[in-house]
Amino acid sequence: MDIKPLNSYIQNLTKPLVIAGPCSAESEEQVMAVAREVKNIEQVKIFRAGIWKPRTRPGTFEGVGSLGLPWLKKVKHETGLLVSTEVANAWHVEEALKHDIDILWIGARTTASPFAIQEIADAVKGTNIPVFVKNPINVDLALWIGALERLYNCGITKMAAIHRGFSAPDKTKYRNMPLWRIPIELKRRHPNIPIICDPSHIAGNRSLVPVVCQKAMDVNQDGLMIETHCDPNNAMSDAAQQITPSSLRELLGGLSLKTERSDDKDFEHHLEELRAKIDRIDHDLLEVLQQRMEVVEKIGEAKAECNITALQLSRMDELLIDRMRQGESLGLSPEYIKELYNVIHEESVRKQTRIMSNKKK
Ligand code: PEP
Ligand code: MN
């Protein structure tokens, strides 16, 4: 996909591009109050506010609807910021275009639905309005790329991907698991699609927002979309994760920004040495994994002989607890060890079920 760089349509861009504004537009006064504050923060180039809010359960605030679009137009004229909102169907697109919204974004629940994406793609055809696409709520990179492709096929070349984290089956400290490897893989496959981190929806809690922002900078993401509200505790949606404009200013000022390459020869040399060390360790690690798999296969054969199931949950639980404890004593986070062993164990079960079905034949 031949995607236009952000600086071709966003003026005076400095990295990171910052998109700020409330989760939801609640009233003209609330929208204008946030906009008047964030326009004075140098990095903020785009104002955000949700007009139509896709809520997980009915009975909560679902947005003010089209009534709020003139408020965004007012923000644009008064502050000079570009304005953006979420669209989830063709009618939202029509309404947003009618009110001169500069940038549209597609929410995580919508990205998960190809029919909805196609409807939006058909509605923006011929406009070349920038469209930013959030990752789907489920861990499915193909669905995320598919949404970008549907828009591209309808002539949209100004796009960015927004990394907002993924639904977690279990409760974690994050509202949505960041799974950094997914946006990193997107960047590897499509290096010219800018990636904007949404630390607010990843964190779910304002105290975690700064660390997520820093991590996004450390993995070289291009921008940040941060929910900002003058009175976060009384926000009509996502109250726990929004921050005030003054916290936003402080957060941005405290970020440590990095570049991808350095001209410092000593640094490059040191990095090469450490990388060679990693290469050797990974080589050993793979050999150990191969040895482990050989034992797994022997167990599979023994189980097949005695008609024992490949998956034995109690064994899995004991193993996990033991490895997490050992990992922790070595300074490795239990979440990391749990995720790692889930992958290792899943492959072991797969291998053993294959052995069992081969035996039957
Ligand atoms: C939002 O940006 O307020 C929103 C609803 O986000 P998401 O689609 O990431 O849940
Ligand atoms: Mn929100």
PDB file of C-alpha atoms and ligand atoms in Angstrom, residues 23 48 53 201 227 238 241, ligand 2:
ATOM      1  CA  CYS A  23     -13.343  10.423  25.089  1.00  0.00           C
ATOM      2  CA  ARG A  48     -10.397  14.205  19.167  1.00  0.00           C
ATOM      3  CA  LYS A  53     -19.927   6.078  21.232  1.00  0.00           C
ATOM      4  CA  HIS A 201      -7.545   2.587  26.146  1.00  0.00           C
ATOM      5  CA  GLU A 227      -7.938  11.167  26.111  1.00  0.00           C
ATOM      6  CA  ASP A 238     -13.935   6.460  30.394  1.00  0.00           C
ATOM      7  CA  GLN A 241      -8.397   6.898  32.106  1.00  0.00           C
TER       8      GLN A 241
HETATM    9 MN    MN B   2     -12.772   6.325  25.335  1.00  0.00          MN
END
